[in-house]
GROMACS .gro file of C-alpha atoms in nm:
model
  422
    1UNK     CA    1  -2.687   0.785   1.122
    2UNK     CA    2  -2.333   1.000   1.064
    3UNK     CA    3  -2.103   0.945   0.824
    4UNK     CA    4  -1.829   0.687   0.909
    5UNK     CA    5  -1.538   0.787   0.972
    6UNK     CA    6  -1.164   0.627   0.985
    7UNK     CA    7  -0.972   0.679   1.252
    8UNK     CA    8  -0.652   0.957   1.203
    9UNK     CA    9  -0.336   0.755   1.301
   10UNK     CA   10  -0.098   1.015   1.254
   11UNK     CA   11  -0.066   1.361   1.092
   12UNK     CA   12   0.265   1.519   0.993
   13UNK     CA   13   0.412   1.832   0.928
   14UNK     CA   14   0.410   1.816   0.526
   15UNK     CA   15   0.189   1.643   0.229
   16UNK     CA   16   0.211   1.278   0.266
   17UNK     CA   17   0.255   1.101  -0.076
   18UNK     CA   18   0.373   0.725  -0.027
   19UNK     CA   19   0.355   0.478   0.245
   20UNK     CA   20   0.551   0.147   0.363
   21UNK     CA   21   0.510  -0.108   0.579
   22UNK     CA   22   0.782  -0.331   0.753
   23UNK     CA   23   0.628  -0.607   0.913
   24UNK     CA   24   0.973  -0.722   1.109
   25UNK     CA   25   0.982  -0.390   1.283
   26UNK     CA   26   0.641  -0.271   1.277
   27UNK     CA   27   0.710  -0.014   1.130
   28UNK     CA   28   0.499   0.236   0.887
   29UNK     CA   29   0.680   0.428   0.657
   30UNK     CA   30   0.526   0.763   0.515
   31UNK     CA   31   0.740   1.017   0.324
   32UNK     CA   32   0.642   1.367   0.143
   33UNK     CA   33   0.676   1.725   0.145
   34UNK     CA   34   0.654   2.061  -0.029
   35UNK     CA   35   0.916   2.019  -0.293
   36UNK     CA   36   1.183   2.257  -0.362
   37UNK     CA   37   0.942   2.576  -0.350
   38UNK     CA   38   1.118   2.787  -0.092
   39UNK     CA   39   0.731   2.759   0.089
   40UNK     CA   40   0.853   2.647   0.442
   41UNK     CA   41   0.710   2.326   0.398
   42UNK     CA   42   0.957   2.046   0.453
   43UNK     CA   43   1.018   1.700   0.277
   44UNK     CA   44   1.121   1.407   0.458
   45UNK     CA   45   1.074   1.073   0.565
   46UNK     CA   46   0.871   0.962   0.870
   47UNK     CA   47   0.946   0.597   1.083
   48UNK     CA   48   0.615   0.512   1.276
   49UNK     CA   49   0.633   0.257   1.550
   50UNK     CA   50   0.295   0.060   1.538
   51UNK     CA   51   0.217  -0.078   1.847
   52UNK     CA   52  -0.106  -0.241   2.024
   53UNK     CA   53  -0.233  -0.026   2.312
   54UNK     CA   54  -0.530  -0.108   2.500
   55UNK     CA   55  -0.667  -0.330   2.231
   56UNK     CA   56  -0.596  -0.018   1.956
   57UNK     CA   57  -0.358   0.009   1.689
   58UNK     CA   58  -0.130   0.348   1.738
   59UNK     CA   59   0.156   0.474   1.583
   60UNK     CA   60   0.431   0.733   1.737
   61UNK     CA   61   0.721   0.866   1.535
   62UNK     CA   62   1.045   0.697   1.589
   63UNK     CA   63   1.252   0.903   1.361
   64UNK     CA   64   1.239   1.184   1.134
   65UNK     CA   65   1.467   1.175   0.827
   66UNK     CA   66   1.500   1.483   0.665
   67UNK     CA   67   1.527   1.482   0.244
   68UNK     CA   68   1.638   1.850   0.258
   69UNK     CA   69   1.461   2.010  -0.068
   70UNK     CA   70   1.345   1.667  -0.233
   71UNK     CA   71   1.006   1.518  -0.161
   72UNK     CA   72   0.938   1.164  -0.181
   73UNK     CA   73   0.641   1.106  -0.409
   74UNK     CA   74   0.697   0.683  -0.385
   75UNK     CA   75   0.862   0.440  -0.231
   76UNK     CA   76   0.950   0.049  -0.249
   77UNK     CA   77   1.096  -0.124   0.061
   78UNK     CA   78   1.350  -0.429   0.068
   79UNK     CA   79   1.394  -0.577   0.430
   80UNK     CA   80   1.575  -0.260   0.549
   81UNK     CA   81   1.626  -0.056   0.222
   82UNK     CA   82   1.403   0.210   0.094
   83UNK     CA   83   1.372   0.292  -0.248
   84UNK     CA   84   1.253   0.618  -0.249
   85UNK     CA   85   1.175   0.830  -0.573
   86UNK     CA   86   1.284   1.206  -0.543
   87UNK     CA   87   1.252   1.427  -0.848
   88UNK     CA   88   1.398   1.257  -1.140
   89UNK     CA   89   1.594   1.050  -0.869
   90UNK     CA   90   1.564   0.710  -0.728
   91UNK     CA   91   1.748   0.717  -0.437
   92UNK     CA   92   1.876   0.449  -0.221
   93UNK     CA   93   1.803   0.475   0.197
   94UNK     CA   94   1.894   0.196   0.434
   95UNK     CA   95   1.711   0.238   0.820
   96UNK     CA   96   1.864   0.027   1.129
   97UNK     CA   97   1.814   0.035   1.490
   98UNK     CA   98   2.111  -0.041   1.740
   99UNK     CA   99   2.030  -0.115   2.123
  100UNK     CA  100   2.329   0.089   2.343
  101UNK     CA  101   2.384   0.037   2.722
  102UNK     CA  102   2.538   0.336   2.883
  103UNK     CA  103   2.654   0.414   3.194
  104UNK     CA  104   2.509   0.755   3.373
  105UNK     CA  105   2.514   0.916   3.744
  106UNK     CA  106   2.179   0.864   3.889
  107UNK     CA  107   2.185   1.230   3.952
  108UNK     CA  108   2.194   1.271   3.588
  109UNK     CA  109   1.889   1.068   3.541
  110UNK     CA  110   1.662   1.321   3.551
  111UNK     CA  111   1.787   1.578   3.319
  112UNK     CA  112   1.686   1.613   2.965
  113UNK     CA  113   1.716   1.372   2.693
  114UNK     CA  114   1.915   1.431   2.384
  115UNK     CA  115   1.979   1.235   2.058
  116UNK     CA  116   1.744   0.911   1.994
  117UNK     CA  117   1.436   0.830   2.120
  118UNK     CA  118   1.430   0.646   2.475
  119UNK     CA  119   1.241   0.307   2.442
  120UNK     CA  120   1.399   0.147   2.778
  121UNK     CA  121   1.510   0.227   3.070
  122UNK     CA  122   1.624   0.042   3.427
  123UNK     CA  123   1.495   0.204   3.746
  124UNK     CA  124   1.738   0.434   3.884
  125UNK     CA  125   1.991   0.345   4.183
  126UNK     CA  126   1.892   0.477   4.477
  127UNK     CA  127   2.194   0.570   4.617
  128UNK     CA  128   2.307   0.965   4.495
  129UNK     CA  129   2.630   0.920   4.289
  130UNK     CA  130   2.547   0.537   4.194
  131UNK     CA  131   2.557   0.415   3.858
  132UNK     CA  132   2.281   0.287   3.653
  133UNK     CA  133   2.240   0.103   3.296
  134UNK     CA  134   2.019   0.203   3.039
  135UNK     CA  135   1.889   0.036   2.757
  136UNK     CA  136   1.892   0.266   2.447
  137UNK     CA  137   1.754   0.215   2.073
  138UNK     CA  138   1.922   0.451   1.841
  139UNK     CA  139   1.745   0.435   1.492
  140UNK     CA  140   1.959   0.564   1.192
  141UNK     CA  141   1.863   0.613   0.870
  142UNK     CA  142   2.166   0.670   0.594
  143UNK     CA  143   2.185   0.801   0.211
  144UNK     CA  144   2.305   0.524   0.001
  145UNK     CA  145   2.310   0.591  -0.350
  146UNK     CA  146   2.104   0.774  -0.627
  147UNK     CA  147   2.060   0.748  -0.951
  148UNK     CA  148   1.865   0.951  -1.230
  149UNK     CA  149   1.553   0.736  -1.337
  150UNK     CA  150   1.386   0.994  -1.572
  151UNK     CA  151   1.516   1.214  -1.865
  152UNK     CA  152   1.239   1.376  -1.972
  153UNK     CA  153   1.178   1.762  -2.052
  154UNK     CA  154   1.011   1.760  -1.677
  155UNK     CA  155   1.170   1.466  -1.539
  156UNK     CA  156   0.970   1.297  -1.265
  157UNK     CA  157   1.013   0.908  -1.123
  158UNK     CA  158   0.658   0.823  -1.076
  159UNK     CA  159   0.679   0.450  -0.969
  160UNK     CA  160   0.934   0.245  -0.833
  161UNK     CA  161   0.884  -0.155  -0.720
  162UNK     CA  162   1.131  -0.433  -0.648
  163UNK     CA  163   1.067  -0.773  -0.782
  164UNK     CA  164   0.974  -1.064  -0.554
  165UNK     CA  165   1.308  -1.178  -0.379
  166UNK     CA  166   1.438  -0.784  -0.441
  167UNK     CA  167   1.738  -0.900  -0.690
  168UNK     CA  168   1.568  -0.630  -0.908
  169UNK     CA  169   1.443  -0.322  -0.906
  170UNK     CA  170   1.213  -0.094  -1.180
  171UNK     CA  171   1.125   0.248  -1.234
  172UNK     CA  172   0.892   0.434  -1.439
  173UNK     CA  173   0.838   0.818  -1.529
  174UNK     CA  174   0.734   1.086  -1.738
  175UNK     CA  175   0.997   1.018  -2.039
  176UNK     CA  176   0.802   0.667  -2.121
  177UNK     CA  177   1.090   0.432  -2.036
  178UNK     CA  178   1.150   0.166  -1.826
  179UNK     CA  179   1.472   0.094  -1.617
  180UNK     CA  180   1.541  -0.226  -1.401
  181UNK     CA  181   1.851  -0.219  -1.191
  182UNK     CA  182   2.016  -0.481  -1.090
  183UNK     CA  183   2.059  -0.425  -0.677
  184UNK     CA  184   2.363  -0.540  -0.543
  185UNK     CA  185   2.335  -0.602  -0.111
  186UNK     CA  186   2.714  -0.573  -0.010
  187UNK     CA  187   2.822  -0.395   0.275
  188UNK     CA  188   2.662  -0.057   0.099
  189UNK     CA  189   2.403  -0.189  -0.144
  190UNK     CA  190   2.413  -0.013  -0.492
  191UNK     CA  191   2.188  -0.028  -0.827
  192UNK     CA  192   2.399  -0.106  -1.139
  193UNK     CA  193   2.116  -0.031  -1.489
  194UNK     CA  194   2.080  -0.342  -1.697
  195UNK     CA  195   1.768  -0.286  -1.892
  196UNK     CA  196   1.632   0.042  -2.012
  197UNK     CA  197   1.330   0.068  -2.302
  198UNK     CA  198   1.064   0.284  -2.425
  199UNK     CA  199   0.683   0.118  -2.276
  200UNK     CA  200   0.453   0.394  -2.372
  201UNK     CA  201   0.460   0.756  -2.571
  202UNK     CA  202   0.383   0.919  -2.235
  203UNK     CA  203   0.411   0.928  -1.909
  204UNK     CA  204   0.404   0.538  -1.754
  205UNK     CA  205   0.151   0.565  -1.434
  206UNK     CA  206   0.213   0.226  -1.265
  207UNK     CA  207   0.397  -0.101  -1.328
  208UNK     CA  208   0.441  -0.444  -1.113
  209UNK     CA  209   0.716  -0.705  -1.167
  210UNK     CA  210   0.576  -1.038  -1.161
  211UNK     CA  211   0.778  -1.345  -1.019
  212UNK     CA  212   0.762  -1.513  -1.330
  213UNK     CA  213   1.044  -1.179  -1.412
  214UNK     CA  214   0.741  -1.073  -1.649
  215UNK     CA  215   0.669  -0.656  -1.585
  216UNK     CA  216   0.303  -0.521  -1.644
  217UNK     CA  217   0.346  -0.148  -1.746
  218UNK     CA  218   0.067   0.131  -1.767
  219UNK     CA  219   0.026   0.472  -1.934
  220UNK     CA  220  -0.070   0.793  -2.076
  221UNK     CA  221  -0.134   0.641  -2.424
  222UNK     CA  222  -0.448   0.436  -2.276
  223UNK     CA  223  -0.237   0.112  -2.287
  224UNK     CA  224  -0.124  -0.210  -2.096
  225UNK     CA  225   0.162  -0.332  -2.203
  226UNK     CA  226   0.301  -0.713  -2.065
  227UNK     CA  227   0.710  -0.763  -2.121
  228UNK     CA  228   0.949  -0.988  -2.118
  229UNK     CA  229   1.272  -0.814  -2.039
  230UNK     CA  230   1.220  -0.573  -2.342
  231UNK     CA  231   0.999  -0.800  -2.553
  232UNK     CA  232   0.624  -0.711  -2.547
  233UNK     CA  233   0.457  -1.043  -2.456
  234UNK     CA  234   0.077  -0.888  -2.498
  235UNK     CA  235  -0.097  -0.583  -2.439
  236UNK     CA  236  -0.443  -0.598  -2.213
  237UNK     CA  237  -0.789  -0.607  -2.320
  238UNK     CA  238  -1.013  -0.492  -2.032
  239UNK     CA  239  -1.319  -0.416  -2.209
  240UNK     CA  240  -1.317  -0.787  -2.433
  241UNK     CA  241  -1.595  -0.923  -2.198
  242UNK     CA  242  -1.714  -0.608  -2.024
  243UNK     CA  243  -1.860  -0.268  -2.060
  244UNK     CA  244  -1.784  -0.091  -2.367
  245UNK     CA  245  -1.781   0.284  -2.394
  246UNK     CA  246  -1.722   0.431  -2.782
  247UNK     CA  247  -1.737   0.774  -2.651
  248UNK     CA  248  -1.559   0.773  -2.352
  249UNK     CA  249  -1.189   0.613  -2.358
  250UNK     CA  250  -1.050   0.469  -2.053
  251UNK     CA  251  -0.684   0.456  -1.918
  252UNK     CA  252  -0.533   0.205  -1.700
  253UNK     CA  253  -0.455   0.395  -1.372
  254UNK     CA  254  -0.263   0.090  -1.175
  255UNK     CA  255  -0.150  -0.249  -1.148
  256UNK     CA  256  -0.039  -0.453  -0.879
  257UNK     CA  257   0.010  -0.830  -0.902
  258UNK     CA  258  -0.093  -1.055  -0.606
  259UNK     CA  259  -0.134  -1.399  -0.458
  260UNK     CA  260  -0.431  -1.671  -0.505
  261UNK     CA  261  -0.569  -1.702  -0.145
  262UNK     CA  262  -0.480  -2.085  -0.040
  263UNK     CA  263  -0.298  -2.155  -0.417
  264UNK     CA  264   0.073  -2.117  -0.375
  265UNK     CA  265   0.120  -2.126  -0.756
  266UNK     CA  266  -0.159  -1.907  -0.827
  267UNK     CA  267  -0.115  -1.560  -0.950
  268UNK     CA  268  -0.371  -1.267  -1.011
  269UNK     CA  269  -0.300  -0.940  -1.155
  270UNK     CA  270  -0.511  -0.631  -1.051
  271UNK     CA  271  -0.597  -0.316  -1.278
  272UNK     CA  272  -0.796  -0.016  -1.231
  273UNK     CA  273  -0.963   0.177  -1.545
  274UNK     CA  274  -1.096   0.507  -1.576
  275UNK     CA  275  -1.193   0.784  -1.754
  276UNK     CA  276  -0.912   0.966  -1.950
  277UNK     CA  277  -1.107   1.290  -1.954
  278UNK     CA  278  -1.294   1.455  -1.703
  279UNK     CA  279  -1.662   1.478  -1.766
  280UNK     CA  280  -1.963   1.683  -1.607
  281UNK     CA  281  -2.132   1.348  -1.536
  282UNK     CA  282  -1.848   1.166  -1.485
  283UNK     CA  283  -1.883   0.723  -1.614
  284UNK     CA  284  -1.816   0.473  -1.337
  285UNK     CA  285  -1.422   0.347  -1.322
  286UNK     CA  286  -1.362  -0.011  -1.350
  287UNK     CA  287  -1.125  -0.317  -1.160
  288UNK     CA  288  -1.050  -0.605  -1.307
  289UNK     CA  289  -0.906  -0.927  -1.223
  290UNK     CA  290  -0.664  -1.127  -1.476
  291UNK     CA  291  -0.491  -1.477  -1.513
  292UNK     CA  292  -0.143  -1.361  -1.424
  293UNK     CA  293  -0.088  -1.675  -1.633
  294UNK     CA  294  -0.236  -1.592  -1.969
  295UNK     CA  295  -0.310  -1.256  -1.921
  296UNK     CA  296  -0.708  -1.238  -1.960
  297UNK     CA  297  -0.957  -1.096  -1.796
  298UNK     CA  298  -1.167  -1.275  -1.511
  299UNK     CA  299  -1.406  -1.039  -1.406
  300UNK     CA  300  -1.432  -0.667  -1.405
  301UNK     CA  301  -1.700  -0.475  -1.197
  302UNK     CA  302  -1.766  -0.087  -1.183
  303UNK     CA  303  -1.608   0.057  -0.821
  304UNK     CA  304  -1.804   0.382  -0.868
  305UNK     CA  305  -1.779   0.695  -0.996
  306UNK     CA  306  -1.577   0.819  -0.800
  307UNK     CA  307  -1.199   0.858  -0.984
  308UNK     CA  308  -0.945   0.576  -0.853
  309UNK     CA  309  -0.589   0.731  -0.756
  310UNK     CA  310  -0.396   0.466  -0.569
  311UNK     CA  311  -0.482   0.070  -0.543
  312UNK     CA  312  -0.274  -0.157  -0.311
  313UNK     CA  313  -0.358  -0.610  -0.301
  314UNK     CA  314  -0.289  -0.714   0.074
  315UNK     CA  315  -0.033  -0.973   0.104
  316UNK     CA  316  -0.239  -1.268   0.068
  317UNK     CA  317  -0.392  -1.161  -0.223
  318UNK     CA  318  -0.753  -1.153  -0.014
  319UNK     CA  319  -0.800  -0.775  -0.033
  320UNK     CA  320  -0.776  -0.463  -0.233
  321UNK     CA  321  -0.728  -0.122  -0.105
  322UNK     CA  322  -0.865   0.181  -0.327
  323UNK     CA  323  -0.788   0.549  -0.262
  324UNK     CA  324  -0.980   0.841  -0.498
  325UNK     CA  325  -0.900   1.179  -0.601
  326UNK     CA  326  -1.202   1.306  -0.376
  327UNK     CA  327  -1.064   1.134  -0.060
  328UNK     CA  328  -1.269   0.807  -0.001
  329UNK     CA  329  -1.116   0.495   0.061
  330UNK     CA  330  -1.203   0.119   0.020
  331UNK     CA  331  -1.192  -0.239   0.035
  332UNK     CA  332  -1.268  -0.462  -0.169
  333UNK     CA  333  -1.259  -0.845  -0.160
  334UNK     CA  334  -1.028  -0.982  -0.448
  335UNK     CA  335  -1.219  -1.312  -0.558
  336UNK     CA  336  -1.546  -1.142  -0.623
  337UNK     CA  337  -1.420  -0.805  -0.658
  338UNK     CA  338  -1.708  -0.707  -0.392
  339UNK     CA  339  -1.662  -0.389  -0.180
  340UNK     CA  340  -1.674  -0.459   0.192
  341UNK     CA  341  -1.553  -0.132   0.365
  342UNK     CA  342  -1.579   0.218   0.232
  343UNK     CA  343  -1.561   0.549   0.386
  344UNK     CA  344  -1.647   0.817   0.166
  345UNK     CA  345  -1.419   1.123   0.139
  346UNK     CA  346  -1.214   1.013   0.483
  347UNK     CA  347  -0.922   1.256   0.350
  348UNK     CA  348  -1.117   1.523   0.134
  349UNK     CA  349  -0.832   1.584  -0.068
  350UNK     CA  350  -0.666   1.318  -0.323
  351UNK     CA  351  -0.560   1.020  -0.135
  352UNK     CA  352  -0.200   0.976  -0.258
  353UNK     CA  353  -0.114   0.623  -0.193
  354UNK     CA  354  -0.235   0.319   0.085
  355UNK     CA  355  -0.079  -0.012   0.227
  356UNK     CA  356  -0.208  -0.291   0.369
  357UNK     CA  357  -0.095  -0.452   0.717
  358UNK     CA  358   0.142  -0.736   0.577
  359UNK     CA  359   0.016  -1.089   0.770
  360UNK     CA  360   0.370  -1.179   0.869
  361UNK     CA  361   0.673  -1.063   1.096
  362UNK     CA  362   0.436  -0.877   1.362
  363UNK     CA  363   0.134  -0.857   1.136
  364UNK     CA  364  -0.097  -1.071   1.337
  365UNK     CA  365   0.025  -0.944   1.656
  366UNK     CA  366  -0.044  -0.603   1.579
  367UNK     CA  367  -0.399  -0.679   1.374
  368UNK     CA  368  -0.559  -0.820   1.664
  369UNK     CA  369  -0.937  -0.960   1.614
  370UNK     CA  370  -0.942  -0.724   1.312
  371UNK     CA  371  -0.958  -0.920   0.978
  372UNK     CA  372  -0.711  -0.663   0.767
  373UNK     CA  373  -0.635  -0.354   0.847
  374UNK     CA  374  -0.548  -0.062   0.536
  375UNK     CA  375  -0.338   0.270   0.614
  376UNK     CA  376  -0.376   0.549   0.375
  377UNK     CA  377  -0.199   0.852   0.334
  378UNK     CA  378  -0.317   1.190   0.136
  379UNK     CA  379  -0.189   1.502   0.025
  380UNK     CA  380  -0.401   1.639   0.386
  381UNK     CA  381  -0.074   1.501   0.582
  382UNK     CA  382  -0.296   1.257   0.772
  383UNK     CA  383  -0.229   0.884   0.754
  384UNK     CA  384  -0.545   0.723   0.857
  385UNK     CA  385  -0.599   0.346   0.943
  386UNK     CA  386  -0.935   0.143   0.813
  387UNK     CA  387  -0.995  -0.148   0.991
  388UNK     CA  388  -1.197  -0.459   0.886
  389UNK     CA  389  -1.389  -0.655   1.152
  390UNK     CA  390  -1.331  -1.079   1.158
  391UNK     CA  391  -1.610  -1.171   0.939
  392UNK     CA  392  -1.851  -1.440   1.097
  393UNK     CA  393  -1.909  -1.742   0.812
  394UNK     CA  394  -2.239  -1.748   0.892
  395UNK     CA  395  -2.421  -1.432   1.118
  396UNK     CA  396  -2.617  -1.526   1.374
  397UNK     CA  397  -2.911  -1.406   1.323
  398UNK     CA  398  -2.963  -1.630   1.016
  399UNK     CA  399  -2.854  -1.937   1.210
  400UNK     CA  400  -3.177  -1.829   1.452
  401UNK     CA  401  -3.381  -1.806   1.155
  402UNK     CA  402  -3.267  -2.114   1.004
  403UNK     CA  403  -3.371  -2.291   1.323
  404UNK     CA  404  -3.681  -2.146   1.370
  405UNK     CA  405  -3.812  -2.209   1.001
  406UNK     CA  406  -3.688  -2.585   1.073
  407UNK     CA  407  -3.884  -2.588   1.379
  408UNK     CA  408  -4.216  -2.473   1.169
  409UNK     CA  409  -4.123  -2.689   0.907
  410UNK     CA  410  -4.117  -3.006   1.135
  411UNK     CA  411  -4.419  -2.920   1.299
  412UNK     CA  412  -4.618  -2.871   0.960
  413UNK     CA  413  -4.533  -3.174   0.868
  414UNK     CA  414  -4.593  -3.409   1.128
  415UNK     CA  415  -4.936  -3.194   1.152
  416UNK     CA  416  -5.017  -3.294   0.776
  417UNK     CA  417  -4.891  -3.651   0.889
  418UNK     CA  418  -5.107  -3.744   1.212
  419UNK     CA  419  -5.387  -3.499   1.197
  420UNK     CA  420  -5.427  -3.588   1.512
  421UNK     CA  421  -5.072  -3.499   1.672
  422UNK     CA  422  -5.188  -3.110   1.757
   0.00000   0.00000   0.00000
């Protein structure tokens, strides 16, 4: 049997390095580039309309939004604003789409198209000189404001998330220090800095804001650090009631908070550990499920030895998405922390960040009979989609064998019964 292999959704014309997804819209967000090196590679920003065709999940580029010599390496999304992390930069993007009616000749019809993308369009008159109505959708994406997010000798914003109802949003870098901004939606939303403090002596890798306003931050200096506002609640324990390895110290690579499937209150927080050095025969990372309560750990389980890069919790909290630095990509199930999907080195090449199909807005529409479905983006400047089949409660084939064996069973017995029945 050949290796499986994931579907390519959509390549583009630069490295890929952090994904969105808008549910309202169905859209899928992927940004990247080359940087400032004058290497002809462009950075920009890349609008993907997601659509069902033929039973198959597709995507088409809507828009193109060029970041000129800045490449995105993350982004955060609130309703129609992007948060997008350029350099030592956080800046500030809001997308909208506006349906136009215009009036042309019908002999004009056929000549070629300029400006937006055509989504609709009335059948044209069929007299010569009439005039006809079309139906337009111009998408427009604008540069709101930016502010600098990282200070350090080689500043670089490595992580940017709003907070649940996106009244707040934090970033993380290479100086160590956190920043939350307050974001103000007016008629041009802005960020105005109300917290800044130092979380770790190096560079801070991940963090997730909690809706209890509690912020989980990890780093370079092997710790997890929980806060309240600048007050360290707690630092995390991984390896209290799991593996321990003297010789070979682990980091904390990412954290992402997410729901309790069908426990409104609940709250989980997800971590990924692994190896802070390189080794020839490299130890098995780690995930690890917490109380987002209490902070302690609920189960951890190895995910391989492959190293974890990216990690992403769907929005029901029922799945997690892993990317590694060698390209594979999988899913795991959240409760039991039990992989379910995996496609080994689908990119080949670091796989930079990945995003789950959200289950609202046009979620279901677009998910079909598929259970989830994961996108995931890599420095090869494919975005490729991973799709979970509807699992069955029970298979089939052990409902047949469950019959059959009652069948025997019956039979047995009533033979041992009346000796005389057979």
């Amino acid at each position: 049997m050949g290796r499986r292999r994931a579907p390519e959704l959509y390549r583009a014309p630069f490295p890929l390095y952090a994904l969105q997804v808008d549910p309202s819209a169905g859209l899928l967000i992927a940004a990247g580039g080359g940087g400032a090196a004058k290497t002809g590679i462009k950075n920009g920003v890349h609008f993907l309309q997601l659509e069902q065709i033929n039973g198959r999940l597709s995507a088409s580029l809507l828009h193109s939004h060029d970041t000129e010599t800045r490449a995105t390496m993350n982004l955060a999304l609130a309703g129609n604003i992007l948060a997008a992390g350029q350099d030592a930069h956080c800046q500030l993007l809001r997308f909208q789409t506006h349906q136009q009616k215009s009036k042309n000749k019908a002999e004009k019809a056929g000549s070629k198209e300029q400006g937006p993308r055509q989504r609709k369009r009335a059948a044209p008159a069929e007299k010569s000189g009439a005039e006809t109505h079309q139906e337009e959708v111009e998408f427009s994406v604008e540069n709101l404001q930016a502010v600098q997010t990282d200070f350090g000798p080689d500043p670089l914003q490595k992580v940017v998330c709003f907070n649940h109802d996106n009244t707040l949003l934090a970033t993380g870098g290479t100086d160590g220090y956190v920043r939350v901004w307050k974001v103000w939606f007016g008629e041009v939303p802005t960020l105005e800095k109300v917290l800044e403090f130092r979380a770790h002596e190096g560079e801070i890798e991940d963090l997730a804001l909690g809706p209890d306003g509690k912020l989980v931050t990890v780093g370079w200096d092997l710790k997890a650090s929980v806060w309240q506002k600048d007050q360290l609640v707690t630092q995390l324990h991984w390896q209290e009631n799991g593996p321990t390895f003297s010789n070979t110290p682990y980091r904390y690579q990412a954290c992402r908070f997410g729901q309790v499937p069908d426990q409104p209150a609940g709250l989980r927080l997800f971590t990924v550990q692994i190896p802070h050095k390189r080794l020839r025969q490299p130890p098995p990372c780690y995930l690890t499920a917490w109380d987002g309560s209490t902070f302690l750990p609920l189960r951890t389980k190895s995910c391989g030895h492959e190293v974890i890069s990216c990690l992403s919790v769907s929005e029901s909290g029922t799945f997690l998405g892993l990317g590694t630095v060698t390209g594979s990509v999988a899913i795991y199930i959240a409760f039991s922390l039990q992989r379910l999907y995996y496609v080994k080195e689908a990119h080949g090449i670091v796989v930079t960040d990945v995003a789950f199909l959200p289950e609202k807005g046009r979620g279901p529409e677009l998910l079909g009979s598929q259970e989830t479905a994961l996108f995931s983006v890599a420095v090869d400047s494919r975005c490729q989609l991973h799709l979970l089949p509807s699992r069955r409660s029970v298979p089939v084939w052990l409902l047949l064998l469950l019959c059959v064996g009652l069948i025997v069973m019956t039979i047995l017995l009533l033979q041992r019964a009346f000796p005389a029945f057979l």
